[in-house]
PDB file of C-alpha atoms in Angstrom:
ATOM      1  CA  MET M 185      -8.983  -2.357  14.213  1.00 58.00           C
ATOM      2  CA  PRO M 186      -6.244  -0.673  16.267  1.00 61.00           C
ATOM      3  CA  PRO M 187      -2.717  -0.519  14.872  1.00 62.00           C
ATOM      4  CA  PRO M 188      -0.294  -3.272  15.858  1.00 66.00           C
ATOM      5  CA  THR M 189       1.769  -2.778  18.998  1.00 74.00           C
ATOM      6  CA  ASP M 190       5.005  -2.700  17.001  1.00 80.00           C
ATOM      7  CA  LEU M 191       4.382  -0.354  14.094  1.00 82.00           C
ATOM      8  CA  PRO M 192       6.173  -1.287  10.873  1.00 86.00           C
ATOM      9  CA  LYS M 193       8.886   0.959   9.475  1.00 90.00           C
ATOM     10  CA  SER M 194       7.412   0.500   6.000  1.00 92.00           C
ATOM     11  CA  LEU M 195       4.276  -0.661   4.221  1.00 91.00           C
ATOM     12  CA  TYR M 196       4.268  -2.129   0.730  1.00 94.00           C
ATOM     13  CA  LYS M 197       2.146  -1.694  -2.371  1.00 93.00           C
ATOM     14  CA  ILE M 198       2.234  -4.720  -4.653  1.00 95.00           C
ATOM     15  CA  LEU M 199       2.119  -3.946  -8.370  1.00 94.00           C
ATOM     16  CA  PRO M 200       1.626  -6.507 -11.156  1.00 93.00           C
ATOM     17  CA  THR M 201       3.471  -4.289 -13.656  1.00 92.00           C
ATOM     18  CA  ALA M 202       6.557  -2.125 -13.420  1.00 93.00           C
ATOM     19  CA  PRO M 203       5.944   1.409 -12.190  1.00 90.00           C
ATOM     20  CA  PRO M 204       7.042   4.256 -14.454  1.00 89.00           C
ATOM     21  CA  THR M 205      10.672   5.358 -14.386  1.00 91.00           C
ATOM     22  CA  PRO M 206      11.414   7.736 -12.855  1.00 93.00           C
ATOM     23  CA  LEU M 207       8.832   7.012 -10.192  1.00 87.00           C
ATOM     24  CA  PRO M 208       6.323   9.885 -10.043  1.00 85.00           C
ATOM     25  CA  THR M 209       5.144  11.479  -6.799  1.00 82.00           C
ATOM     26  CA  THR M 210       1.723   9.816  -7.191  1.00 81.00           C
ATOM     27  CA  LEU M 211       0.405   6.806  -9.067  1.00 82.00           C
ATOM     28  CA  PRO M 212      -3.140   6.165 -10.292  1.00 86.00           C
ATOM     29  CA  LEU M 213      -5.291   3.951  -8.092  1.00 87.00           C
ATOM     30  CA  SER M 214      -5.690   0.324  -9.032  1.00 88.00           C
ATOM     31  CA  ALA M 215      -9.228  -0.752  -9.929  1.00 91.00           C
ATOM     32  CA  LEU M 216      -9.574  -2.511  -6.551  1.00 88.00           C
ATOM     33  CA  ASP M 217      -8.294   0.529  -4.622  1.00 88.00           C
ATOM     34  CA  ALA M 218     -10.683   2.829  -6.492  1.00 89.00           C
ATOM     35  CA  THR M 219     -13.647   0.506  -5.901  1.00 91.00           C
ATOM     36  CA  ASP M 220     -12.906   0.054  -2.191  1.00 88.00           C
ATOM     37  CA  GLY M 221     -12.075   3.722  -1.620  1.00 84.00           C
ATOM     38  CA  TYR M 222      -8.662   3.193  -0.081  1.00 84.00           C
ATOM     39  CA  ILE M 223      -5.191   1.990  -1.023  1.00 86.00           C
ATOM     40  CA  HIS M 224      -4.443  -1.630  -0.156  1.00 90.00           C
ATOM     41  CA  LEU M 225      -1.032  -2.014   1.471  1.00 91.00           C
ATOM     42  CA  SER M 226       0.762  -4.891   3.165  1.00 91.00           C
ATOM     43  CA  THR M 227       3.323  -5.224   5.910  1.00 90.00           C
ATOM     44  CA  SER M 228       6.450  -7.270   5.257  1.00 91.00           C
ATOM     45  CA  VAL M 229       4.811 -10.128   7.180  1.00 90.00           C
ATOM     46  CA  GLN M 230       1.644  -9.978   5.030  1.00 90.00           C
ATOM     47  CA  PHE M 231       3.345  -9.599   1.653  1.00 91.00           C
ATOM     48  CA  ALA M 232       3.664 -13.289   0.747  1.00 93.00           C
ATOM     49  CA  SER M 233       0.060 -14.183   1.601  1.00 93.00           C
ATOM     50  CA  THR M 234      -1.272 -11.042  -0.106  1.00 92.00           C
ATOM     51  CA  ALA M 235       0.747 -11.806  -3.241  1.00 94.00           C
ATOM     52  CA  ALA M 236      -0.458 -15.407  -3.307  1.00 95.00           C
ATOM     53  CA  LYS M 237      -4.102 -14.444  -2.761  1.00 92.00           C
ATOM     54  CA  PHE M 238      -4.373 -11.556  -5.228  1.00 92.00           C
ATOM     55  CA  PHE M 239      -1.491 -12.113  -7.663  1.00 94.00           C
ATOM     56  CA  GLY M 240      -1.122 -15.902  -7.679  1.00 93.00           C
ATOM     57  CA  ASP M 241      -0.865 -16.151 -11.472  1.00 94.00           C
ATOM     58  CA  ALA M 242       1.712 -13.377 -11.823  1.00 94.00           C
ATOM     59  CA  THR M 243       5.193 -14.328 -12.942  1.00 94.00           C
ATOM     60  CA  GLU M 244       6.644 -11.009 -11.842  1.00 96.00           C
ATOM     61  CA  LEU M 245       5.624  -8.528  -9.135  1.00 96.00           C
ATOM     62  CA  TYR M 246       6.935  -5.135  -8.083  1.00 95.00           C
ATOM     63  CA  LEU M 247       6.977  -3.765  -4.560  1.00 94.00           C
ATOM     64  CA  LEU M 248       6.785  -0.114  -3.658  1.00 92.00           C
ATOM     65  CA  ARG M 249       8.128   0.503  -0.162  1.00 93.00           C
ATOM     66  CA  ILE M 250       6.396   3.378   1.603  1.00 88.00           C
ATOM     67  CA  PRO M 251       7.821   4.673   4.889  1.00 88.00           C
ATOM     68  CA  TYR M 252       5.139   4.283   7.558  1.00 86.00           C
ATOM     69  CA  ASP M 253       5.910   7.672   9.115  1.00 83.00           C
ATOM     70  CA  LYS M 254       4.961   9.377   5.832  1.00 80.00           C
ATOM     71  CA  LEU M 255       1.589   7.620   5.863  1.00 78.00           C
ATOM     72  CA  ALA M 256       0.998   8.211   9.560  1.00 74.00           C
ATOM     73  CA  ALA M 257       1.537  11.947   9.002  1.00 72.00           C
ATOM     74  CA  GLY M 258      -1.799  11.904   7.174  1.00 65.00           C
ATOM     75  CA  VAL M 259      -0.739  13.336   3.829  1.00 57.00           C
ATOM     76  CA  ASP M 260      -3.547  12.827   1.340  1.00 56.00           C
ATOM     77  CA  SER M 261      -3.027  12.077  -2.352  1.00 55.00           C
ATOM     78  CA  ASP M 262      -3.348  15.760  -3.212  1.00 56.00           C
ATOM     79  CA  GLY M 263      -0.553  16.641  -0.768  1.00 54.00           C
ATOM     80  CA  THR M 264      -2.891  18.078   1.862  1.00 54.00           C
ATOM     81  CA  GLU M 265      -1.697  17.151   5.315  1.00 55.00           C
ATOM     82  CA  GLY M 266      -4.212  15.873   7.813  1.00 54.00           C
ATOM     83  CA  LYS M 267      -6.748  14.444   5.361  1.00 57.00           C
ATOM     84  CA  GLY M 268      -5.406  10.930   4.845  1.00 60.00           C
ATOM     85  CA  GLU M 269      -5.229   8.317   7.567  1.00 62.00           C
ATOM     86  CA  VAL M 270      -3.929   4.812   8.113  1.00 65.00           C
ATOM     87  CA  LYS M 271      -6.570   2.234   9.037  1.00 65.00           C
ATOM     88  CA  TRP M 272      -5.601  -1.275  10.038  1.00 64.00           C
ATOM     89  CA  GLU M 273      -7.622  -4.180   8.662  1.00 68.00           C
ATOM     90  CA  GLU M 274      -6.800  -7.858   8.678  1.00 68.00           C
ATOM     91  CA  GLY M 275      -7.823  -9.744   5.601  1.00 62.00           C
ATOM     92  CA  CYS M 276      -5.124 -11.975   4.211  1.00 54.00           C
TER      93      CYS M 276
END
């Protein structure tokens, strides 16, 4: 799927538990991310439906805001530029 016409300034990772403090440079993959082979992220428009669909029983959620330009630069989890990529999928 091609990216939206108006690219978001940020994408969000929804976490069911608090991230460590201070926030490290990288976090381990969730079980779903590891199984699917990519990191699931949401736009600000998708957040509510994603949270309801996948975290409906949660009483508390945490959002990590990730600047889109950092993702679009293609920096992979090991810090190697040019390996990672943003793919757009609709699902929620």
